[in-house]
Short mmCIF file of C-alpha atoms in Angstrom, two decimals:
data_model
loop_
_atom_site.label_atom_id
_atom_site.label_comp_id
_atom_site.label_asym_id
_atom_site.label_seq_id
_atom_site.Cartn_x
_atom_site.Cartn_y
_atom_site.Cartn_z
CA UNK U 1 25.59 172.10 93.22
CA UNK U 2 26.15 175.29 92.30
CA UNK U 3 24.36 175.68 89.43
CA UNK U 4 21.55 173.54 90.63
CA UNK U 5 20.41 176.05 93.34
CA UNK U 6 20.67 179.06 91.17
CA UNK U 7 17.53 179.27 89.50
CA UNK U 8 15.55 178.59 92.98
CA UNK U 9 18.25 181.77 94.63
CA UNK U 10 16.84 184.02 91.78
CA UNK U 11 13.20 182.97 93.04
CA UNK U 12 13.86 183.48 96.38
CA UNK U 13 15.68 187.09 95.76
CA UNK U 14 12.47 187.92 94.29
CA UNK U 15 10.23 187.77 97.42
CA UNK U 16 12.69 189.10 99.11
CA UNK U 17 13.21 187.47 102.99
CA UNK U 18 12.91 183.95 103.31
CA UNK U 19 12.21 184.64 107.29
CA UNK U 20 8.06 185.58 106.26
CA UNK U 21 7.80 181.81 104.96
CA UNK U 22 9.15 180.20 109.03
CA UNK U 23 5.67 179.78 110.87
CA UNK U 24 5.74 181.81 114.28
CA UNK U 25 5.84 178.52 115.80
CA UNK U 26 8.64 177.02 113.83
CA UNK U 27 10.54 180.67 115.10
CA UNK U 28 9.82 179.78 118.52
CA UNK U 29 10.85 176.17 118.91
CA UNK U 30 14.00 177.25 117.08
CA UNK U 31 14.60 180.30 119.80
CA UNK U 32 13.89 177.55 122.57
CA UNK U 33 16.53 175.61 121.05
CA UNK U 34 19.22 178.35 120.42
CA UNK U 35 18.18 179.37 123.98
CA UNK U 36 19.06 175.63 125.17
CA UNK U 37 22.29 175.60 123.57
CA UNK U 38 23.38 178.96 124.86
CA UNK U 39 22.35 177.87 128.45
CA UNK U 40 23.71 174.67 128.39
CA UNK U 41 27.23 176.18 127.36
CA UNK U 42 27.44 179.04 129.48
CA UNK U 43 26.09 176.34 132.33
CA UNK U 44 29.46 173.87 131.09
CA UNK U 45 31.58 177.00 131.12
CA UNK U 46 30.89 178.30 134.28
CA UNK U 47 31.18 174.63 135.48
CA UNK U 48 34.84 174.13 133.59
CA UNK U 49 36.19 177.88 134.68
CA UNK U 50 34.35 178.01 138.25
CA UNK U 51 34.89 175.43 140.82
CA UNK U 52 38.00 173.96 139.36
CA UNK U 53 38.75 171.12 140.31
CA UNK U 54 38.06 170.12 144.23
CA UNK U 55 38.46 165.76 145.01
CA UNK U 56 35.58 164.58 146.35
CA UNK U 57 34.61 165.48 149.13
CA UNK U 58 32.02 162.70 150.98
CA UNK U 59 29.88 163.46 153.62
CA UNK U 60 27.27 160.84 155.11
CA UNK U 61 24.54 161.04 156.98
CA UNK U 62 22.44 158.37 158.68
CA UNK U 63 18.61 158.63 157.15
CA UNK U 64 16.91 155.62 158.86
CA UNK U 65 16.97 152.53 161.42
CA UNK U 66 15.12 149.47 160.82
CA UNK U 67 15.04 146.43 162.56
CA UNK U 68 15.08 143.93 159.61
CA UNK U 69 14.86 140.11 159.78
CA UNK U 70 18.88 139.74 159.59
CA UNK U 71 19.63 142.42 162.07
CA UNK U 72 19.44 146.05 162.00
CA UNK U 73 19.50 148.29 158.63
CA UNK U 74 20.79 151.67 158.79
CA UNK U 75 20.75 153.70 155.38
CA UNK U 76 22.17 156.49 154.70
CA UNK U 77 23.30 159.12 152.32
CA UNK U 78 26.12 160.16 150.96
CA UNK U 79 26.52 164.00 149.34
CA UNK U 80 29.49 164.96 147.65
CA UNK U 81 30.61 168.37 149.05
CA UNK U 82 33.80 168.47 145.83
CA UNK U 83 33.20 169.19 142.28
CA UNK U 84 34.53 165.87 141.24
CA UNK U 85 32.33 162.90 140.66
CA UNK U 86 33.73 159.50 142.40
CA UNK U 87 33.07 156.26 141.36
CA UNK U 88 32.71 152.80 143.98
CA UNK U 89 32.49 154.64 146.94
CA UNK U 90 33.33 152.17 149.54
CA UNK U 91 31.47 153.07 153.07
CA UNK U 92 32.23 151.63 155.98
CA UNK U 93 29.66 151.82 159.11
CA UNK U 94 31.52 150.80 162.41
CA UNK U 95 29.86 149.82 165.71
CA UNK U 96 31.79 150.99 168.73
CA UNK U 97 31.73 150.46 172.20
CA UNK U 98 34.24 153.27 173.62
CA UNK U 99 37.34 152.21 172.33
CA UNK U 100 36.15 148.66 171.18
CA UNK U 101 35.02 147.67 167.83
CA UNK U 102 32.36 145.44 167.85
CA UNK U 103 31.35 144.82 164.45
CA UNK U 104 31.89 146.40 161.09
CA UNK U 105 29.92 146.81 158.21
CA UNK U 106 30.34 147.88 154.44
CA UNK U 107 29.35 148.62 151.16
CA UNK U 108 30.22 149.99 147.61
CA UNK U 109 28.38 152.98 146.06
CA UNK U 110 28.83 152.70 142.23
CA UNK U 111 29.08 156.79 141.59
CA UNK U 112 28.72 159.99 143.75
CA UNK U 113 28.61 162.78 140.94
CA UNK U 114 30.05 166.07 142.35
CA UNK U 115 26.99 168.31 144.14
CA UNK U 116 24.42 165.21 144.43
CA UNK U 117 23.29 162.87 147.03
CA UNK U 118 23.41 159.08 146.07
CA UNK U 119 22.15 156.49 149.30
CA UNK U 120 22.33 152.85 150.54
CA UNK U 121 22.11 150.61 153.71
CA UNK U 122 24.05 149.04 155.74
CA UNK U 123 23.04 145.70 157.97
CA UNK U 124 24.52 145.18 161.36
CA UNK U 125 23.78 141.87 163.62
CA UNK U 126 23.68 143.86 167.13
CA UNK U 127 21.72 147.01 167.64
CA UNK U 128 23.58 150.20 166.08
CA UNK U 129 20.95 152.16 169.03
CA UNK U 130 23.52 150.59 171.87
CA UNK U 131 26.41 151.33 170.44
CA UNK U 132 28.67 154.63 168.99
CA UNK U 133 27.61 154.22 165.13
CA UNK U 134 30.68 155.75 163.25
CA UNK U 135 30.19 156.22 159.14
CA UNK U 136 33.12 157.05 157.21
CA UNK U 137 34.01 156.65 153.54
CA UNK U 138 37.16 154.77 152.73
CA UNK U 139 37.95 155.05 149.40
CA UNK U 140 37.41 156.22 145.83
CA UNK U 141 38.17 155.62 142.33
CA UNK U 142 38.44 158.15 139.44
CA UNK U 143 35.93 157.29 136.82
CA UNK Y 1 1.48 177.74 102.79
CA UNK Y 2 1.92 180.81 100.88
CA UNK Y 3 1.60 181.36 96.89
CA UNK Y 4 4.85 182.16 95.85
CA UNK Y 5 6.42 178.79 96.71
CA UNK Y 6 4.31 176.63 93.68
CA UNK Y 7 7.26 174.25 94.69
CA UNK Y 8 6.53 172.67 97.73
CA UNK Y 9 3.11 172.83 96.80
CA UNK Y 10 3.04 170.54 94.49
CA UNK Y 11 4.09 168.18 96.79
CA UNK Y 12 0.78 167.64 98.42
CA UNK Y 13 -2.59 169.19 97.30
CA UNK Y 14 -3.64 168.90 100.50
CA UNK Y 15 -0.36 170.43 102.46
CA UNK Y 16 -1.28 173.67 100.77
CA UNK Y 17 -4.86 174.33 102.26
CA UNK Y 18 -3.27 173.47 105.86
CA UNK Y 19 -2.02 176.68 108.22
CA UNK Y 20 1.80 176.86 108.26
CA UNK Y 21 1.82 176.87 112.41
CA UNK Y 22 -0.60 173.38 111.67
CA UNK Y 23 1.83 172.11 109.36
CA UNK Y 24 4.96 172.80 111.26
CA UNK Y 25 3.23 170.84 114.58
CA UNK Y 26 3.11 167.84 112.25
CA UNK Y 27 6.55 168.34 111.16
CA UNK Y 28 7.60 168.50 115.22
CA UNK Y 29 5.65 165.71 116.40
CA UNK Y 30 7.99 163.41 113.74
CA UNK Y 31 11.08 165.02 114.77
CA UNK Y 32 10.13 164.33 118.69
CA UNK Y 33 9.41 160.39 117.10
CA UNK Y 34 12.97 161.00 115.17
CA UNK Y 35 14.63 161.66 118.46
CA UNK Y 36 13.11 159.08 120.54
CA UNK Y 37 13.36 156.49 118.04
CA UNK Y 38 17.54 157.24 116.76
CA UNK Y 39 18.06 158.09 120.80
CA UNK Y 40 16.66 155.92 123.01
CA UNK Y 41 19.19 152.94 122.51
CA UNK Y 42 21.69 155.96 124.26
CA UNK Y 43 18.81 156.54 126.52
CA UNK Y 44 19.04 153.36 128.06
CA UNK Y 45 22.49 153.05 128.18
CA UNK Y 46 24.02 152.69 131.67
CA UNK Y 47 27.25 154.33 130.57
CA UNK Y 48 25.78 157.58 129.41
CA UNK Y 49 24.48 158.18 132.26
CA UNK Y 50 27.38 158.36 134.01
CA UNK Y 51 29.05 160.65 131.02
CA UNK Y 52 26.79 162.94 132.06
CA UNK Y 53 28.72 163.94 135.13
CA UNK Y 54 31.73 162.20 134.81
CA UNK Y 55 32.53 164.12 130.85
CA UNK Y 56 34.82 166.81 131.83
CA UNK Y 57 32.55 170.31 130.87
CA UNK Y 58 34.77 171.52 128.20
CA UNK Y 59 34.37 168.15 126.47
CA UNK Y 60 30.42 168.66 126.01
CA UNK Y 61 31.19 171.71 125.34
CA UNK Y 62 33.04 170.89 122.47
CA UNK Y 63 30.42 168.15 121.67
CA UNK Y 64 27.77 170.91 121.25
CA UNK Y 65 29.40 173.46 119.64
CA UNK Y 66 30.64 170.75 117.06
CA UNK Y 67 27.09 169.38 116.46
CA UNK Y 68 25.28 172.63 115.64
CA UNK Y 69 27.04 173.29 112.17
CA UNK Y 70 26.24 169.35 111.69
CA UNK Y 71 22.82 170.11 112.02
CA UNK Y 72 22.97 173.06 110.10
CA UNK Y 73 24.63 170.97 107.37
CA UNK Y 74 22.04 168.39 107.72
CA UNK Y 75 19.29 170.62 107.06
CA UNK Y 76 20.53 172.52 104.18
CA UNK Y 77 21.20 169.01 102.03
CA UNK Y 78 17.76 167.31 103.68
CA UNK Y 79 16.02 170.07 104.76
CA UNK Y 80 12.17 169.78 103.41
CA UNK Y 81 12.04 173.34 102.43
CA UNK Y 82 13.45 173.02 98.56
CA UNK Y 83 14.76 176.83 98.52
CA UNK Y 84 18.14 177.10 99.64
CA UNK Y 85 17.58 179.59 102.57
CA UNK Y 86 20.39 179.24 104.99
CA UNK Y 87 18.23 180.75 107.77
CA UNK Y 88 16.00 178.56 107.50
CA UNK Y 89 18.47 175.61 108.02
CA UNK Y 90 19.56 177.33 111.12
CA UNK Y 91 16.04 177.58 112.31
CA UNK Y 92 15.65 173.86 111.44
CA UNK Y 93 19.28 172.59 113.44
CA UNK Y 94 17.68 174.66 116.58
CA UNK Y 95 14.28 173.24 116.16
CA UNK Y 96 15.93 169.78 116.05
CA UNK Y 97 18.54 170.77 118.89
CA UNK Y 98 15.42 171.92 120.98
CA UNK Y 99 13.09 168.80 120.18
CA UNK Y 100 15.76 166.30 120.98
CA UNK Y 101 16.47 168.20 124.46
CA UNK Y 102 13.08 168.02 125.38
CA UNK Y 103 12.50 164.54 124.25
CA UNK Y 104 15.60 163.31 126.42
CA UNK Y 105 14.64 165.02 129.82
CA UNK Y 106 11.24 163.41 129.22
CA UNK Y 107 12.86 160.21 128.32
CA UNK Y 108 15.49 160.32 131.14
CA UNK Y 109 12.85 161.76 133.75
CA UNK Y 110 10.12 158.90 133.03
CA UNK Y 111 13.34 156.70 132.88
CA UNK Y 112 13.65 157.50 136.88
CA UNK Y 113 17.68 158.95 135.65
CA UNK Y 114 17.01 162.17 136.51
CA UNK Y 115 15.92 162.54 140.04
CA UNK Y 116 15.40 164.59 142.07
CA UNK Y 117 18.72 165.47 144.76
CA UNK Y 118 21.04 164.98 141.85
CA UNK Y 119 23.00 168.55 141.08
CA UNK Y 120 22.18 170.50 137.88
CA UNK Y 121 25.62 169.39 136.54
CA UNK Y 122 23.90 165.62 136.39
CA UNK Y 123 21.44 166.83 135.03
CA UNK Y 124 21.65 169.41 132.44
CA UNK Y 125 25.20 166.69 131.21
CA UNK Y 126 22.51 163.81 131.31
CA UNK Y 127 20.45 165.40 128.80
CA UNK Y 128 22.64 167.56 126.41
CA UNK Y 129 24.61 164.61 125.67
CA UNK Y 130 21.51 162.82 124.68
CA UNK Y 131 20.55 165.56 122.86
CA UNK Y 132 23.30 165.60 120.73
CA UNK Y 133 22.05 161.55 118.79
CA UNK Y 134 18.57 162.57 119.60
CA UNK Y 135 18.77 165.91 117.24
CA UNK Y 136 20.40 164.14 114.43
CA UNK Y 137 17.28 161.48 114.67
CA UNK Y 138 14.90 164.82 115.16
CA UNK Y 139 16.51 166.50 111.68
CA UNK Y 140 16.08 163.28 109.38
CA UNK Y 141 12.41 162.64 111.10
CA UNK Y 142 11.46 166.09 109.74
CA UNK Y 143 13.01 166.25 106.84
CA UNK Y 144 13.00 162.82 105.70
CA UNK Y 145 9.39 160.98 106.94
CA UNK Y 146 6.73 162.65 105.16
CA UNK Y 147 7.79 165.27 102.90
CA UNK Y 148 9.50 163.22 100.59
CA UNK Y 149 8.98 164.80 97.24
CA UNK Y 150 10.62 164.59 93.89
CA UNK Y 151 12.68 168.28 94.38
CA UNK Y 152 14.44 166.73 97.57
CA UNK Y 153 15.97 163.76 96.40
CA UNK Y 154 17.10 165.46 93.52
CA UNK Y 155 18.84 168.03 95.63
CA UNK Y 156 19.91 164.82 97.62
CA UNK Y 157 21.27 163.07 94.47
CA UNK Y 158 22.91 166.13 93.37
CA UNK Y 159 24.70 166.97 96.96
CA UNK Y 160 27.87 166.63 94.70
CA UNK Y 161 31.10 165.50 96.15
CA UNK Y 162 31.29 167.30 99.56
CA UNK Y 163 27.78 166.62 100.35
CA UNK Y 164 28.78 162.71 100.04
CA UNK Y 165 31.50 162.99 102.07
CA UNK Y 166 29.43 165.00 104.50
CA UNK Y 167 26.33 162.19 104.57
CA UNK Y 168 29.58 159.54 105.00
CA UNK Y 169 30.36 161.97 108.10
CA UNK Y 170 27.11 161.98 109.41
CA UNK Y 171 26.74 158.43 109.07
CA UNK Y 172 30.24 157.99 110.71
CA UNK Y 173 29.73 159.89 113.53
CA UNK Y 174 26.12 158.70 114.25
CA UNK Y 175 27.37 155.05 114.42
CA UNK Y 176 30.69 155.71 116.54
CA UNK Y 177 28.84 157.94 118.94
CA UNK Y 178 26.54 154.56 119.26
CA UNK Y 179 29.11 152.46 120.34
CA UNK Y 180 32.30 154.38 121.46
CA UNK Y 181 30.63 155.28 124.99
CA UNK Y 182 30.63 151.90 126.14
CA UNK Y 183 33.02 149.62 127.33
CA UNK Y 184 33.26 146.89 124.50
CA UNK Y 185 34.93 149.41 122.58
CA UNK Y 186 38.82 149.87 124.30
CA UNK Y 187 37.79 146.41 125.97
CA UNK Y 188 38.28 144.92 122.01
CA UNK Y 189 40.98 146.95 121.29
CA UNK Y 190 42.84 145.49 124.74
CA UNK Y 191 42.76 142.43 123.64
CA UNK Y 192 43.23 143.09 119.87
CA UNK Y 193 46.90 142.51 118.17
CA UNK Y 194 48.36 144.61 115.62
CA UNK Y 195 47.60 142.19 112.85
CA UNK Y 196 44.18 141.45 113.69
CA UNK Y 197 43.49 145.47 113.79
CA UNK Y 198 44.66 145.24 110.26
CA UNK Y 199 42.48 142.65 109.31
CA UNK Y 200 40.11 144.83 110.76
CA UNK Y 201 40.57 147.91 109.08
CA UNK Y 202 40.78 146.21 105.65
CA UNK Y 203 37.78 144.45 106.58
CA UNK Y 204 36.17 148.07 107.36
CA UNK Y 205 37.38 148.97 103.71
CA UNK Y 206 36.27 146.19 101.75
CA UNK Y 207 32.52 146.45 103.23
CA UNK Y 208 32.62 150.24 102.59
CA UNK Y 209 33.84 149.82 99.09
CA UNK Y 210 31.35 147.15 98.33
CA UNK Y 211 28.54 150.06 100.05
CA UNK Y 212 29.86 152.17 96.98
CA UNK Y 213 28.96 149.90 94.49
CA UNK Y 214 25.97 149.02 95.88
CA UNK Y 215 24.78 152.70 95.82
CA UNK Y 216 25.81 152.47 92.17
CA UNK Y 217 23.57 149.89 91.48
CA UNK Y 218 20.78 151.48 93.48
CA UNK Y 219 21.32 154.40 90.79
CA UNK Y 220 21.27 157.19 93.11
CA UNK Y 221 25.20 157.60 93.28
CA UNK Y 222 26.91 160.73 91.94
CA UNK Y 223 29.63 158.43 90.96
CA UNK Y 224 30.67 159.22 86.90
CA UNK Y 225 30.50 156.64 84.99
CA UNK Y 226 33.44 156.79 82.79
CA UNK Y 227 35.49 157.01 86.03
CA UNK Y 228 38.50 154.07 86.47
CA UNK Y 229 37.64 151.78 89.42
CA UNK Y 230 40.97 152.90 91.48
CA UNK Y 231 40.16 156.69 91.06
CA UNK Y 232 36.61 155.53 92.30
CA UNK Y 233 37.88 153.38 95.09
CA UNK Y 234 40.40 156.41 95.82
CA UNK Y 235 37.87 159.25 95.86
CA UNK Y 236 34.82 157.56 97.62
CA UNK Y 237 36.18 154.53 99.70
CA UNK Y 238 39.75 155.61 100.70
CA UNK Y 239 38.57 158.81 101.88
CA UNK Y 240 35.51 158.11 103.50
CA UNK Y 241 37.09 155.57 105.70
CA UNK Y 242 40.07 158.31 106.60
CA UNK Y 243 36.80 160.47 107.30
CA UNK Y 244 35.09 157.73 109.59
CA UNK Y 245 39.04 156.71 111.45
CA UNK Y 246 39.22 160.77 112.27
CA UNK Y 247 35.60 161.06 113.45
CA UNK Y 248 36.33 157.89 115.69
CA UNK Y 249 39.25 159.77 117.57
CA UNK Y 250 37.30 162.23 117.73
CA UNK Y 251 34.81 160.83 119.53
CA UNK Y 252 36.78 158.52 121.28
CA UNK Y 253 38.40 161.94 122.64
CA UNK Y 254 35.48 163.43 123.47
CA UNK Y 255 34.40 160.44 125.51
CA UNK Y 256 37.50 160.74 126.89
CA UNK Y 257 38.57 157.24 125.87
CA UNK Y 258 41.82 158.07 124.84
CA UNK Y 259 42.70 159.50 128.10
CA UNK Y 260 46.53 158.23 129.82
CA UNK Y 261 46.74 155.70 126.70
CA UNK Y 262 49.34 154.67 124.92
CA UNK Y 263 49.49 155.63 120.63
CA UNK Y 264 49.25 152.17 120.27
CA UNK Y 265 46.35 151.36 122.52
CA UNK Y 266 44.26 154.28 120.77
CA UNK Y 267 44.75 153.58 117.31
CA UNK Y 268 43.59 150.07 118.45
CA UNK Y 269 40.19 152.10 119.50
CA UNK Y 270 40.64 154.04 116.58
CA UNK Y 271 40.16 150.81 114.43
CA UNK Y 272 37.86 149.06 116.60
CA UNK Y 273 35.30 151.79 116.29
CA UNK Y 274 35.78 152.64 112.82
CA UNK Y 275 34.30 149.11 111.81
CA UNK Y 276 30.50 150.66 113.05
CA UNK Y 277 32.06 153.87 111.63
CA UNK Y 278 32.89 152.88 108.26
CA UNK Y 279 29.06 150.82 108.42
CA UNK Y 280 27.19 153.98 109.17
CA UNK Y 281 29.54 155.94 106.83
CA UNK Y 282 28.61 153.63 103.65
CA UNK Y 283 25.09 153.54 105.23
CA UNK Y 284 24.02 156.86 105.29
CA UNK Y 285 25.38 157.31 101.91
CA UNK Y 286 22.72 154.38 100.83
CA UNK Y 287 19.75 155.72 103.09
CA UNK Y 288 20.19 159.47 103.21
#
C-alpha cells in the first residue's frame, strides 16, 4: 500500500497543498457538515449532562368538542413536561357528576418523547358539556 | 480541473474543460441520490423513529463520533480523487456527513416524521441517526457512480490486508445497522436455542468463506495465490466474521438492545445479526 502511494506523495509534495485543488464549494458543504456534527454533539451533550434524567411528566389538555355520530369526541393533547420519552400512554377521560362517575373513557398513546406534544380523542355517549370532564394519564411504559 | 493533476484527467476528456465548483455539484447531486437510495429503507422504518428520542444521547453520541473516522476511511480507499491527500478525505466524510443530514430532514419532513410541536431532541435524534446509513450511501455515490476510472480500482485492488478487513467492516456494519433496530432481531434470538445459534453462525461462516472464493474467481482479490486454503480461510473468513460478531454488539449496544439481558440472550443477538453481518461483510468485499 505503501509503496503504491509513494510515487503519487512525491507528486503531490511538489505542488505543494492539496487544499488549492477542493472547489470553494466542495470547502463549504464540508464546513456545513463538520458544522452539523459539532452541533449535533454539543446538542446530545448538553441533552445527556443537562436535564438528567426527570420520568415523564404528562400533562393534557382538552383541544376540541365534537358532536360525532357515536356520541361526543373530545381530543386532546398530551405534552410531556420530563426529559424522558414514554411509550403507550394510557389516558383516561372520566365524566363526573359531583361525586358520581358516569361514564369512562380511554385510550393508548403509542409514545410521548420528552419536550413534545403527541394528541388523540376520546368518545363519550353523554355530553362531556353537562358533566365535570376529568383527564388524567394512568400509566406508562419505558421504551 | 487544474494542470498538474494529468491523472484524473485522463479519466474523462470532457471532466477537464468543466469548472471544479460545476464538477463538484455533479459529484453532490449523486451523493444526495447515494443517501436517499442506501437510507430510505431506515427512513421508513417505524422503529427509527422512535430511536430518535428514545436512544439515550450519549449513545448517538457515540454513533457519530464512531462514524466520522469510517467515513474518513471510506474516502481515502474510494475516494475519486487518486492522490492520497488525507484532507481531502476529511473534506469528503463531511461533505457526505452533511449531504446525508440534509437528505434525511428532507426525507423525514416530506415523510410528515418531523412535525412541527415535537422538541428539538426528536428532531435533531430523528435525523442524525439517519444520517449516519445515509452518509455511508452519500460516500460510495460520489466516489463510486461516475468516476470510475482505471487508477481507483487499482488503489481498490491494492487496499492490501487492512483495507479488506476495513471494506468487510463497512459492509458489516452497513448490514447490521439495517436490521439490528428492529424487532425481528432479539425477537429470533428469543426463540433461538443454543444449537440452532450454532448452526447459525457456521452457516454465517460457510457463506462468507464461499464470498472469498468467489472474489477469487472474480480476480479482484488480494488473496496470494500460493497461500494454503486454511491460512486463507484463517486470515480472510475467520477474521472477518470475528470482525462482523464485534460490530453486531456493537451495534446491538448502541441500539441499546443489549440492555438488562442476560450473556446468553445477547450472544443469541450477537449471532442472529451477524448472519446480515457476515452477508454485507463478504459483500462489500465483492462490490466495493
Amino acid at each position: 500500500m505503501a509503496g503504491d502511494d509513494a510515487p503519487r506523495d512525491a507528486e503531490s509534495g511538489q505542488k505543494g497543498a492539496g487544499a488549492n485543488d477542493i472547489p470553494p464549494l466542495e470547502w463549504a458543504v464540508a464546513m456545513l457538515g463538520a458544522g452539523l456534527v459539532i452541533a449535533t454533539l454539543g446538542y446530545l451533550l448538553l441533552l445527556g449532562i443537562g436535564h438528567g434524567q426527570s420520568p415523564p411528566d404528562l400533562q393534557i389538555t382538552v383541544q376540541a368538542y365534537t358532536a360525532v355520530e357515536s356520541g361526543y369526541l373530545i381530543e386532546f393533547e398530551v405534552f410531556n413536561r420530563g426529559y424522558q420519552p414514554a411509550a403507550q400512554v394510557t389516558v383516561q377521560g372520566s365524566l363526573r357528576a359531583g361525586d358520581i362517575e358516569i361514564e369512562t373513557s380511554e385510550t393508548t398513546l403509542d409514545y410521548v418523547p420528552s419536550q413534545s406534544w403527541r394528541g388523540g380523542g376520546l368518545y363519550f355517549a353523554n355530553d362531556p358539556r353537562s358533566y365535570t370532564l376529568v383527564l388524567r394519564p394512568l400509566g406508562y411504559q419505558r421504551p | 480541473m487544474p494542470a498538474e493533476k494529468p491523472a484524473t484527467a485522463e479519466a474523462g476528456d470532457t471532466d477537464a474543460e468543466r469548472s471544479p465548483n460545476r464538477e463538484f455539484a455533479i459529484g453532490l447531486a449523486r451523493a444526495f441520490a447515494g443517501a436517499v437510495i442506501f437510507a430510505l429503507p431506515l427512513l421508513m422504518t417505524m422503529e427509527m423513529w422512535a430511536f430518535g428520542f428514545t436512544l439515550a444521547p450519549y449513545r448517538l453520541m457515540v454513533f457519530i463520533v464512531l462514524t466520522i473516522p469510517l467515513l474518513v476511511g471510506m474516502a481515502h480507499f474510494l475516494g475519486f480523487e487518486p492522490t492520497f491527500d488525507a484532507q481531502e478525505d476529511v473534506v469528503d466524510a463531511f461533505v457526505a456527513y452533511a449531504v446525508a443530514f440534509i437528505a434525511a430532514a428532507f426525507v423525514l419532513l416530506l415523510l410528515g416524521v418531523i412535525q412541527p410541536g415535537m422538541s428539538g431532541r426528536e428532531i435533531v435524534g430523528k435525523i442524525a441517526l439517519q444520517a449516519i446509513p445515509g452518509a455511508i450511501g452519500a460516500l460510495l455515490a460520489q466516489s463510486q457512480l461516475g468516476m470510475e476510472n482505471e487508477e481507483q480500482k487499482s488503489r481498490e485492488r491494492n487496499a492490501g490486508y487492512f483495507g479488506e478487513l476495513f471494506f468487510m467492516a463497512v459492509g458489516a456494519l452497513f448490514f447490521a445497522f439495517n436490521l439490528a433496530p428492529t424487532e425481528e432481531i432479539i425477537l429470533t434470538a428469543f426463540h433461538l436455542s443454543g444449537l440452532s445459534a450454532l448452526v447459525l453462525a457456521l452457516v454465517s461462516l460457510v457463506i462468507m468463506h464461499a464470498f472469498v472464493y468467489a472474489v477469487n474467481f472474480s480476480g479482484q482479490a488480494s488473496i496470494p495465490a500460493d497461500k494454503p486454503a486454511w491460512l486463507v480461510f484463517l486470515r480472510y473468513t475467520v477474521v472477518g466474521y470475528a470482525l462482523v460478531l464485534l460490530i453486531s454488539l456493537f451495534v446491538l449496544w448502541a441500539f441499546g438492545r443489549t440492555e438488562n439481558n442476560s450473556l446468553y440472550e445477547n450472544a443469541l443477538s450477537v449471532v442472529v445479526l451477524g448472519l446480515p453481518g457476515a452477508i454485507g461483510a463478504a459483500a462489500a468485499r465483492l462490490i466495493l
